[in-house]
């Protein structure tokens, strides 16, 4: 391999370093993932343990971020809540990526009636405001963890379908794809080996931005009592529980919201940074 | 233009058909017997009586027939009857529509009021510290949950300013305009800030793109003053596409009203739906979801037409 060829193939971490915005986002997300993974180690208290002698204790001392109205440690609940909120959001975006990606690729590659049918289905999902559709699905399907995942996953599927369809349409007619077809490559090989690598960049950007929306949607559902159910802590239901006590104990409302905003900012920074990196024409 | 409008409306039909199927199925996929849900657990009936009731409600037929019945009734304005109040669903929803519509409109107004000047400033000061601060501010604005912002505003503002932040004190605009706006201000701000961030980012990049065009350089080259170049040549072209963004974001606004109405106890459609969900009053839930989806679809058509009206390239292109 020649020198210039190796220089062009810099690894993703190295490229991230040259894009400080994306790197900042990646660092925030990394810290959150680490904190969620090591919640049992980092938590000073049991997130569900109630202590009647320490209700609504201000931050400091044995309770770094204070306690809630049942005397539960806020920091421990935020750490365990990170597991729920992040796991649900990741799972739902993976679902949307798989479903939307497959639908978009099939649509773009086969065209014709397949394209027409799949895209009309996506249009119908798109015709509902995201939060409203998620609320409606939760209302009828019940509030189990997997229904939250499906509800959010369905809502963000059309974006992935559109992005991957557009990518396939832009790549399908290129000479190297036609050359591969002429050499007898099957549809499966062409899609996986020749087309997918070329649409992965926009899909990665979409994944990051969808994750930020999924976290916001999960917390909104939990806030409305339609997502993660108490006593299991999630950032959204912690905010909901804080509403009656926030005048007395503002920390119960401030910390969960700040936690959500920070990690969502992380995904937005990463998404924005990656887009600038992968497609210099946009943003600027 | 007429052909364009006709085309757009025609393209609407399959979407509306799909929306109606999805909303219909939503309710019919509820686990359990719809009749049992309606009757509750208190009423004991013989199987024969149950069968008679099923026939009366029209739910003894196959699903496609039930769908046809349902759509037929929709066209007559019959959106079903509430399981709790036994009142027709549609009038109750329409009575609350103005609250949600006003909230969304005020939020949009606030968002545009912030986004246009800030976005333009950011583009014109590209690369400066002010631009960097505005861009970061925009990203932060995108990341803050609107219901948390609402909570923070309530937390920071009460006391002497309580009249502004009064919860559950909704008055109709035409009954008391000042009182109405005072109550709606905080909810609209909570909803509008995120939208301001979205639109601001768009205004900035659209203006930057236009400023790089040849005709802008020509305008400058022929000696026009900078403010004239910006106002007459660049802004006009940069701001037209903003209409489309507003259309995309109508979904955020309509979905956001549901959450914000709950926080501020505003008697809008969203709060009606959430109350209905907690009471398992499915016809009301179904009605609200259908009405909001229709509003969203129609908003997008209006935005499309508006865009085509302002920019002839779309009509003839």
Coordinates of C-alpha atoms in Angstrom, one line a residue:
Chain A
X1 CA 0.0 0.0 0.0
X2 CA 1.4 3.4 -0.9
X3 CA 2.0 6.1 1.6
X4 CA -0.7 8.4 0.3
X5 CA -3.3 5.6 0.5
X6 CA -2.5 4.9 4.2
X7 CA -2.6 8.7 5.0
X8 CA -6.0 9.0 3.6
X9 CA -7.3 6.1 5.6
X10 CA -6.9 7.7 9.0
X11 CA -8.8 6.0 11.8
X12 CA -12.1 7.5 13.0
X13 CA -10.7 8.4 16.5
X14 CA -7.9 10.3 14.8
X15 CA -10.3 12.2 12.6
X16 CA -12.5 13.0 15.6
X17 CA -9.5 14.7 17.2
X18 CA -9.4 17.1 14.3
X19 CA -13.1 17.9 14.8
X20 CA -13.3 19.4 18.3
X21 CA -17.1 19.8 18.2
X22 CA -17.7 16.1 17.5
X23 CA -14.9 15.2 20.0
X24 CA -16.6 17.2 22.8
X25 CA -19.9 15.4 22.1
X26 CA -18.1 12.0 22.1
X27 CA -16.5 12.8 25.4
X28 CA -19.8 13.7 27.0
X29 CA -21.5 10.6 25.7
X30 CA -18.5 8.5 26.8
X31 CA -18.7 9.8 30.4
X32 CA -22.5 9.1 30.5
X33 CA -22.1 5.6 29.2
X34 CA -19.3 4.9 31.7
X35 CA -21.4 6.3 34.5
X36 CA -24.4 4.2 33.5
X37 CA -22.3 1.0 33.2
X38 CA -20.7 1.5 36.6
X39 CA -23.8 2.8 38.4
X40 CA -23.6 0.0 41.0
X41 CA -20.1 1.1 41.9
X42 CA -20.5 4.8 41.7
X43 CA -23.9 5.1 43.5
X44 CA -23.4 6.1 47.2
X45 CA -26.9 4.6 48.1
X46 CA -29.5 2.1 46.9
X47 CA -31.6 4.1 44.3
X48 CA -34.8 2.6 45.7
X49 CA -34.0 2.8 49.4
X50 CA -36.3 5.3 51.2
X51 CA -35.1 7.1 54.4
X52 CA -37.9 8.7 56.4
X53 CA -35.4 10.8 58.4
X54 CA -33.8 12.4 55.3
X55 CA -36.6 13.7 53.1
X56 CA -35.8 16.4 50.7
X57 CA -32.3 16.9 52.1
X58 CA -30.4 19.6 50.2
X59 CA -27.3 18.6 48.2
X60 CA -24.1 18.0 50.2
X61 CA -22.7 15.6 52.8
X62 CA -23.8 12.0 52.4
X63 CA -26.2 13.0 49.6
X64 CA -24.1 14.8 47.0
X65 CA -27.1 15.9 45.0
X66 CA -29.7 15.8 47.8
X67 CA -32.7 13.5 48.3
X68 CA -36.3 13.4 47.0
X69 CA -39.6 13.3 48.8
X70 CA -39.1 9.7 49.9
X71 CA -35.5 10.3 51.1
X72 CA -34.0 8.5 48.1
X73 CA -30.5 9.6 47.0
X74 CA -30.8 11.7 43.9
X75 CA -27.3 10.9 42.5
X76 CA -27.9 7.2 42.8
X77 CA -31.3 7.5 41.1
X78 CA -29.8 9.6 38.3
X79 CA -27.0 7.0 37.8
X80 CA -29.5 4.1 37.6
X81 CA -31.9 6.3 35.6
X82 CA -29.1 6.7 33.0
X83 CA -29.2 2.9 32.5
X84 CA -32.9 3.0 31.8
X85 CA -33.0 6.2 29.7
X86 CA -29.9 5.3 27.6
X87 CA -30.8 1.7 27.1
X88 CA -34.3 2.5 26.0
X89 CA -33.1 5.2 23.7
X90 CA -30.3 3.1 22.1
X91 CA -32.6 0.1 21.6
X92 CA -35.3 2.3 19.9
X93 CA -32.8 4.0 17.6
X94 CA -31.3 0.6 16.7
X95 CA -34.8 -0.6 15.8
X96 CA -35.5 2.6 13.7
X97 CA -32.1 2.2 12.0
X98 CA -32.6 -1.4 11.2
X99 CA -36.3 -1.0 10.0
X100 CA -35.9 2.3 8.3
X101 CA -32.5 1.4 6.8
X102 CA -33.8 -1.8 5.3
X103 CA -37.0 -0.2 4.0
X104 CA -35.0 2.7 2.5
X105 CA -32.4 0.5 0.8
X106 CA -35.1 -1.8 -0.6
X107 CA -37.1 1.2 -1.7
X108 CA -34.1 2.9 -3.4
X109 CA -32.7 -0.3 -5.0
X110 CA -35.8 -1.9 -6.3
X111 CA -37.9 1.2 -7.1
X112 CA -41.3 0.8 -8.7
X113 CA -44.2 -0.6 -6.6
X114 CA -41.9 -1.6 -3.7
X115 CA -40.6 1.9 -3.4
X116 CA -44.1 3.3 -3.7
X117 CA -45.6 1.1 -1.0
X118 CA -42.8 1.5 1.5
X119 CA -42.5 5.2 1.1
X120 CA -46.3 5.7 1.4
X121 CA -46.1 3.8 4.7
X122 CA -43.3 6.1 5.9
X123 CA -45.3 9.1 4.8
X124 CA -48.2 7.9 7.0
X125 CA -46.0 7.6 10.0
X126 CA -44.5 10.9 9.2
X127 CA -47.9 12.5 9.1
X128 CA -48.1 12.3 12.9
X129 CA -46.2 14.6 15.3
X130 CA -43.5 12.3 16.8
X131 CA -44.4 12.8 20.4
X132 CA -48.1 12.4 19.8
X133 CA -47.7 9.1 17.9
X134 CA -45.5 7.8 20.7
X135 CA -48.0 8.9 23.3
X136 CA -50.8 7.2 21.3
X137 CA -48.9 3.9 21.0
X138 CA -48.1 3.9 24.7
X139 CA -51.7 4.7 25.5
X140 CA -53.1 1.6 23.8
X141 CA -50.1 -0.8 24.2
X142 CA -49.5 -0.3 27.9
X143 CA -46.4 0.9 29.6
X144 CA -43.9 -2.0 29.4
X145 CA -40.3 -1.2 28.6
X146 CA -40.5 -2.9 25.2
X147 CA -43.5 -0.9 24.2
X148 CA -41.6 2.3 25.0
X149 CA -38.8 1.0 22.7
X150 CA -41.2 0.1 19.9
X151 CA -43.1 3.3 20.2
X152 CA -40.0 5.5 19.9
X153 CA -38.5 3.2 17.3
X154 CA -41.5 3.4 15.0
X155 CA -41.7 7.2 15.3
X156 CA -38.1 7.7 14.1
X157 CA -38.1 5.0 11.4
X158 CA -39.1 7.3 8.4
X159 CA -36.1 9.5 8.8
X160 CA -33.7 6.6 8.4
X161 CA -35.8 5.3 5.5
X162 CA -35.5 8.6 3.7
X163 CA -31.8 9.1 4.3
X164 CA -30.9 5.6 3.2
X165 CA -33.2 5.7 0.1
X166 CA -31.7 9.0 -1.0
X167 CA -28.2 7.5 -0.5
X168 CA -29.0 4.4 -2.6
X169 CA -30.5 6.5 -5.4
X170 CA -27.4 8.6 -5.5
X171 CA -25.1 5.6 -5.5
X172 CA -27.1 3.1 -7.6
X173 CA -26.2 4.6 -11.0
X174 CA -22.5 5.1 -10.3
X175 CA -20.1 3.3 -12.6
X176 CA -18.5 1.1 -10.0
X177 CA -21.9 -0.3 -9.0
X178 CA -22.8 -1.0 -12.6
X179 CA -19.4 -2.6 -13.1
X180 CA -20.1 -4.9 -10.1
X181 CA -23.5 -5.8 -11.6
X182 CA -21.9 -6.4 -15.0
X183 CA -19.4 -8.8 -13.4
X184 CA -22.3 -10.8 -12.1
X185 CA -22.6 -9.7 -8.5
X186 CA -26.0 -10.4 -7.0
X187 CA -28.3 -7.8 -5.4
X188 CA -27.2 -8.9 -1.9
X189 CA -23.5 -8.4 -2.6
X190 CA -24.0 -5.1 -4.4
X191 CA -26.1 -3.7 -1.6
X192 CA -23.9 -4.9 1.2
X193 CA -20.4 -4.5 -0.3
X194 CA -20.9 -1.6 -2.7
X195 CA -23.8 0.5 -1.7
X196 CA -24.0 0.3 2.1
X197 CA -20.5 1.6 2.8
X198 CA -21.3 4.7 0.7
X199 CA -24.5 5.5 2.6
X200 CA -23.1 4.8 6.1
X201 CA -21.9 8.4 6.6
X202 CA -25.4 10.0 6.5
X203 CA -26.8 7.1 8.5
X204 CA -24.3 7.6 11.2
X205 CA -25.1 11.3 11.4
X206 CA -28.8 10.5 11.5
X207 CA -28.2 7.9 14.2
X208 CA -26.6 10.5 16.5
X209 CA -29.3 13.1 15.9
X210 CA -32.0 10.5 16.4
X211 CA -30.5 9.4 19.7
X212 CA -30.8 13.0 21.0
X213 CA -34.5 13.0 19.9
X214 CA -35.1 9.5 21.3
X215 CA -33.7 10.6 24.8
X216 CA -36.0 13.6 24.7
X217 CA -39.0 11.6 23.7
X218 CA -38.3 8.9 26.3
X219 CA -38.1 11.5 29.0
X220 CA -41.2 13.2 27.8
X221 CA -43.2 9.9 27.9
X222 CA -41.9 9.1 31.4
X223 CA -42.6 12.7 32.4
X224 CA -46.2 12.2 31.4
X225 CA -46.4 8.9 33.2
X226 CA -46.5 6.9 29.9
X227 CA -42.9 5.6 29.9
X228 CA -40.7 4.1 32.5
X229 CA -42.9 3.4 35.6
X230 CA -41.9 4.3 39.2
X231 CA -40.3 3.3 41.4
X232 CA -37.8 2.4 38.6
X233 CA -35.9 5.7 38.1
X234 CA -35.7 7.3 34.7
X235 CA -34.8 11.0 34.2
X236 CA -38.3 11.8 32.9
X237 CA -40.2 10.2 35.8
X238 CA -37.8 11.8 38.3
X239 CA -38.8 15.2 36.8
X240 CA -42.5 14.3 37.0
X241 CA -42.2 13.4 40.7
X242 CA -40.3 16.5 41.5
X243 CA -43.1 18.8 40.3
X244 CA -45.0 18.8 43.5
X245 CA -42.0 19.5 45.6
X246 CA -39.8 21.7 43.4
X247 CA -40.7 24.9 45.3
X248 CA -39.4 23.3 48.5
X249 CA -36.6 21.3 46.9
X250 CA -35.5 22.8 43.6
X251 CA -32.6 20.4 43.3
X252 CA -35.1 17.5 42.6
X253 CA -36.1 19.3 39.4
X254 CA -32.9 21.0 38.4
X255 CA -30.5 17.9 38.4
X256 CA -32.6 15.4 36.3
X257 CA -33.3 18.1 33.7
X258 CA -29.7 19.2 33.5
X259 CA -28.7 15.5 33.1
X260 CA -31.0 15.1 30.1
X261 CA -30.0 18.4 28.5
X262 CA -26.3 17.6 28.8
X263 CA -26.4 14.1 27.2
X264 CA -28.7 15.4 24.5
X265 CA -26.3 18.2 23.9
X266 CA -23.6 15.5 23.6
X267 CA -25.4 13.7 20.8
X268 CA -26.2 17.0 19.0
X269 CA -22.6 18.0 19.2
X270 CA -21.5 14.6 17.9
X271 CA -24.1 14.6 15.1
X272 CA -23.3 18.2 14.0
X273 CA -19.6 17.6 14.2
X274 CA -19.8 14.4 12.2
X275 CA -21.9 16.1 9.6
X276 CA -19.3 18.8 9.1
X277 CA -16.6 16.2 9.0
X278 CA -18.3 13.9 6.5
X279 CA -20.0 16.5 4.4
X280 CA -18.1 19.8 4.4
X281 CA -20.7 21.5 2.2
X282 CA -23.3 21.6 4.9
X283 CA -23.1 23.6 8.1
X284 CA -19.8 25.5 7.7
Chain B
X1 CA -50.9 27.3 -10.0
X2 CA -54.3 25.6 -10.0
X3 CA -52.8 22.4 -11.4
X4 CA -50.1 22.6 -8.7
X5 CA -52.7 22.9 -6.0
X6 CA -54.7 20.1 -7.4
X7 CA -51.6 17.9 -7.6
X8 CA -50.7 18.6 -4.0
X9 CA -54.2 17.9 -2.8
X10 CA -54.4 14.7 -4.8
X11 CA -51.1 13.5 -3.3
X12 CA -52.7 14.0 0.1
X13 CA -55.4 11.3 -0.4
X14 CA -53.2 8.2 0.1
X15 CA -51.6 9.8 3.2
X16 CA -55.0 10.6 4.7
X17 CA -56.2 7.1 3.9
X18 CA -53.2 5.6 5.6
X19 CA -53.6 8.0 8.6
X20 CA -57.2 6.9 9.0
X21 CA -56.2 3.2 8.9
X22 CA -53.5 3.7 11.5
X23 CA -55.7 5.6 13.9
X24 CA -58.4 3.0 13.4
X25 CA -56.1 0.1 14.0
X26 CA -54.5 1.8 17.0
X27 CA -57.8 1.4 19.0
X28 CA -58.6 -2.0 17.7
X29 CA -55.2 -3.4 18.7
X30 CA -55.9 -2.8 22.3
X31 CA -55.7 -6.2 24.1
X32 CA -59.0 -7.4 25.4
X33 CA -62.6 -7.1 24.4
X34 CA -63.7 -3.5 23.5
X35 CA -67.2 -4.2 24.9
X36 CA -65.8 -5.5 28.2
X37 CA -63.7 -2.3 28.4
X38 CA -66.7 -0.2 27.8
X39 CA -68.9 -2.0 30.4
X40 CA -66.2 -2.3 33.0
X41 CA -66.1 -5.1 35.5
X42 CA -69.2 -4.1 37.4
X43 CA -71.8 -5.2 34.9
X44 CA -72.7 -8.8 34.6
X45 CA -74.4 -10.0 31.3
X46 CA -75.4 -13.1 29.6
X47 CA -73.5 -14.0 26.4
X48 CA -76.7 -13.4 24.5
X49 CA -77.0 -9.9 25.9
X50 CA -73.4 -9.3 25.0
X51 CA -74.0 -10.4 21.5
X52 CA -77.0 -8.1 21.2
X53 CA -74.9 -5.2 22.4
X54 CA -72.1 -6.1 19.9
X55 CA -74.7 -6.0 17.1
X56 CA -76.0 -2.6 18.3
X57 CA -72.4 -1.1 18.4
X58 CA -71.6 -2.6 15.1
X59 CA -68.6 -4.4 16.5
X60 CA -69.8 -7.9 15.6
X61 CA -68.7 -7.4 12.0
X62 CA -65.3 -8.1 10.5
X63 CA -62.6 -5.4 10.9
X64 CA -62.8 -4.0 7.3
X65 CA -66.5 -3.5 7.7
X66 CA -66.0 -1.8 11.0
X67 CA -63.4 0.5 9.4
X68 CA -65.8 1.3 6.5
X69 CA -68.5 2.2 9.0
X70 CA -66.1 4.3 11.0
X71 CA -64.9 6.3 8.1
X72 CA -68.4 6.8 6.9
X73 CA -69.3 8.3 10.2
X74 CA -66.2 10.5 10.2
X75 CA -67.4 12.1 7.0
X76 CA -70.6 13.1 8.8
X77 CA -68.6 14.6 11.7
X78 CA -69.3 11.7 13.9
X79 CA -66.1 10.9 15.7
X80 CA -67.7 8.6 18.3
X81 CA -68.9 9.0 21.8
X82 CA -66.9 9.4 25.0
X83 CA -67.0 6.4 27.2
X84 CA -66.9 8.6 30.3
X85 CA -69.2 11.5 29.5
X86 CA -71.3 9.9 26.8
X87 CA -71.0 13.1 24.8
X88 CA -70.0 13.2 21.2
X89 CA -66.2 13.4 20.9
X90 CA -65.7 16.0 18.1
X91 CA -67.4 19.1 19.7
X92 CA -65.4 18.6 22.9
X93 CA -62.2 18.4 20.9
X94 CA -63.1 21.4 18.7
X95 CA -63.9 23.4 21.9
X96 CA -60.3 22.9 23.0
X97 CA -58.7 23.4 19.7
X98 CA -58.3 27.2 20.0
X99 CA -56.2 26.8 23.2
X100 CA -53.7 24.5 21.5
X101 CA -53.7 26.5 18.3
X102 CA -53.1 29.7 20.2
X103 CA -50.2 28.1 22.2
X104 CA -48.6 26.8 19.0
X105 CA -49.0 30.2 17.2
X106 CA -47.5 32.2 20.0
X107 CA -44.6 29.7 20.3
X108 CA -44.0 30.1 16.6
X109 CA -44.1 33.9 16.9
X110 CA -41.6 33.9 19.8
X111 CA -39.4 31.5 17.9
X112 CA -39.3 33.6 14.8
X113 CA -38.8 36.8 16.9
X114 CA -35.6 35.2 18.4
X115 CA -34.4 33.2 15.4
X116 CA -34.5 35.7 12.6
X117 CA -32.4 38.5 14.1
X118 CA -30.0 36.1 15.9
X119 CA -29.6 33.8 12.9
X120 CA -28.9 36.8 10.6
X121 CA -26.4 38.3 13.0
X122 CA -24.6 35.0 13.4
X123 CA -24.2 34.6 9.6
X124 CA -23.0 38.2 9.1
X125 CA -20.5 37.9 12.0
X126 CA -19.4 34.5 10.8
X127 CA -16.3 33.2 12.5
X128 CA -16.3 35.7 15.3
X129 CA -16.7 35.0 19.0
X130 CA -20.3 36.2 18.8
X131 CA -21.0 33.7 16.0
X132 CA -19.4 30.9 18.1
X133 CA -21.5 31.8 21.1
X134 CA -24.7 31.9 19.1
X135 CA -24.0 28.5 17.5
X136 CA -23.3 27.0 20.9
X137 CA -26.4 28.6 22.3
X138 CA -28.4 27.1 19.4
X139 CA -27.1 23.6 20.2
X140 CA -27.9 24.1 23.9
X141 CA -31.4 25.3 22.9
X142 CA -32.0 22.2 20.9
X143 CA -31.0 20.0 23.8
X144 CA -33.1 21.4 26.6
X145 CA -36.4 19.4 27.1
X146 CA -39.2 21.9 26.8
X147 CA -41.0 20.5 29.8
X148 CA -37.9 21.1 31.9
X149 CA -37.5 24.6 30.6
X150 CA -41.2 25.1 31.7
X151 CA -40.4 23.8 35.1
X152 CA -37.3 26.1 35.5
X153 CA -39.3 29.1 34.4
X154 CA -41.9 28.3 37.0
X155 CA -39.2 27.8 39.6
X156 CA -37.4 31.0 38.8
X157 CA -40.2 33.4 38.2
X158 CA -42.9 33.1 40.9
X159 CA -43.3 35.3 43.9
X160 CA -44.0 38.8 42.7
X161 CA -44.4 37.7 39.1
X162 CA -46.9 35.0 40.0
X163 CA -49.7 36.4 37.9
X164 CA -47.7 35.6 34.8
X165 CA -46.9 32.1 36.0
X166 CA -50.4 31.3 37.3
X167 CA -51.3 27.7 36.6
X168 CA -54.9 26.7 35.9
X169 CA -56.0 30.3 35.4
X170 CA -56.8 30.0 31.8
X171 CA -59.1 32.7 30.3
X172 CA -60.2 32.9 26.7
X173 CA -58.5 35.5 24.6
X174 CA -61.7 37.2 23.6
X175 CA -62.9 37.3 27.2
X176 CA -59.8 38.9 28.5
X177 CA -56.9 39.4 26.1
X178 CA -54.4 40.7 28.6
X179 CA -55.1 37.9 31.1
X180 CA -55.0 35.3 28.3
X181 CA -51.6 36.4 27.1
X182 CA -50.3 36.6 30.7
X183 CA -51.2 33.0 31.2
X184 CA -50.0 31.8 27.8
X185 CA -46.6 33.6 27.9
X186 CA -44.6 31.1 29.9
X187 CA -46.0 28.0 28.0
X188 CA -45.3 29.7 24.7
X189 CA -41.8 30.6 25.7
X190 CA -41.1 27.0 26.9
X191 CA -42.3 25.7 23.6
X192 CA -40.8 28.4 21.4
X193 CA -37.2 28.4 22.6
X194 CA -36.3 25.0 21.0
X195 CA -38.0 26.0 17.8
X196 CA -36.0 29.3 17.9
X197 CA -32.8 27.2 18.0
X198 CA -33.9 25.1 15.0
X199 CA -34.9 28.0 12.9
X200 CA -31.9 30.1 13.9
X201 CA -29.5 27.4 12.7
X202 CA -31.4 27.2 9.5
X203 CA -31.5 31.0 8.9
X204 CA -27.7 31.1 9.5
X205 CA -26.7 28.4 7.1
X206 CA -29.3 29.6 4.4
X207 CA -27.9 33.1 4.5
X208 CA -24.3 31.9 4.4
X209 CA -25.1 29.9 1.3
X210 CA -26.8 32.8 -0.4
X211 CA -24.0 35.2 0.5
X212 CA -21.6 32.9 -1.4
X213 CA -23.6 33.4 -4.7
X214 CA -22.3 35.3 -7.7
X215 CA -25.2 37.8 -7.7
X216 CA -24.3 38.9 -4.2
X217 CA -20.7 39.5 -5.4
X218 CA -22.1 41.4 -8.4
X219 CA -24.2 43.5 -6.2
X220 CA -21.2 44.4 -4.1
X221 CA -19.0 44.9 -7.1
X222 CA -21.4 47.5 -8.6
X223 CA -20.9 49.5 -5.4
X224 CA -24.1 48.9 -3.4
X225 CA -23.9 49.6 0.2
X226 CA -23.6 46.5 2.4
X227 CA -27.0 46.8 4.1
X228 CA -28.6 47.1 0.7
X229 CA -26.9 44.0 -0.5
X230 CA -28.0 42.1 2.6
X231 CA -31.6 43.4 2.7
X232 CA -32.5 43.5 -1.0
X233 CA -30.4 40.7 -2.4
X234 CA -29.4 38.1 0.2
X235 CA -32.1 38.1 2.8
X236 CA -35.0 37.8 0.4
X237 CA -33.6 34.6 -1.0
X238 CA -32.3 33.2 2.2
X239 CA -35.6 33.6 4.1
X240 CA -37.9 31.9 1.6
X241 CA -36.7 28.3 2.5
X242 CA -37.3 29.1 6.1
X243 CA -41.0 28.6 5.4
X244 CA -40.3 24.9 4.7
X245 CA -38.5 24.5 8.1
X246 CA -41.5 26.0 9.8
X247 CA -43.7 23.4 8.1
X248 CA -41.4 20.5 9.2
X249 CA -41.5 21.9 12.8
X250 CA -45.3 22.1 12.9
X251 CA -45.0 18.5 14.2
X252 CA -42.8 19.6 17.0
X253 CA -45.2 22.4 17.9
X254 CA -48.3 20.2 17.8
X255 CA -46.7 17.4 19.8
X256 CA -45.1 19.8 22.2
X257 CA -48.5 21.4 23.0
X258 CA -49.6 18.1 24.5
X259 CA -46.7 18.1 27.0
X260 CA -46.7 21.8 27.7
X261 CA -50.5 21.9 28.3
X262 CA -50.0 19.3 30.9
X263 CA -47.3 21.2 32.7
X264 CA -49.3 24.5 32.8
X265 CA -52.7 22.8 33.2
X266 CA -54.0 24.5 30.0
X267 CA -57.4 23.2 28.8
X268 CA -56.2 22.3 25.3
X269 CA -56.6 19.2 23.1
X270 CA -53.4 17.6 24.4
X271 CA -54.5 17.7 28.0
X272 CA -57.9 16.3 26.9
X273 CA -56.1 13.4 25.3
X274 CA -53.9 12.8 28.4
X275 CA -56.9 12.8 30.7
X276 CA -58.7 10.5 28.4
X277 CA -55.7 8.1 28.4
X278 CA -55.7 7.9 32.1
X279 CA -59.4 7.2 32.1
X280 CA -59.1 4.6 29.2
X281 CA -61.5 6.7 27.2
X282 CA -60.3 5.5 23.9
X283 CA -62.7 7.2 21.5
X284 CA -61.5 10.6 22.8
X285 CA -57.9 9.6 22.5
X286 CA -58.6 8.4 18.9
X287 CA -60.4 11.6 18.1
X288 CA -57.6 13.9 19.4
X289 CA -54.9 11.9 17.6
X290 CA -56.9 12.0 14.3
X291 CA -57.6 15.8 14.6
X292 CA -54.0 16.7 15.4
X293 CA -52.7 14.4 12.6
X294 CA -55.1 16.1 10.1
X295 CA -54.0 19.5 11.3
X296 CA -50.3 18.5 10.8
X297 CA -51.0 17.2 7.3
X298 CA -53.0 20.3 6.3
X299 CA -50.3 22.6 7.7
X300 CA -47.7 21.0 5.5
X301 CA -49.9 21.4 2.4
X302 CA -50.5 25.0 3.2
X303 CA -46.7 25.5 3.7
X304 CA -46.1 23.8 0.4
X305 CA -48.5 26.0 -1.4
X306 CA -47.2 29.1 0.3
X307 CA -43.7 28.2 -0.7
X308 CA -44.8 27.7 -4.3
X309 CA -46.5 31.0 -4.2
X310 CA -43.5 32.9 -3.0
X311 CA -41.0 31.0 -5.1
X312 CA -42.1 30.5 -8.7
X313 CA -39.3 28.0 -9.4
X314 CA -41.2 25.4 -7.3
X315 CA -44.4 25.8 -9.3
X316 CA -42.8 25.6 -12.7
X317 CA -39.7 23.6 -11.9

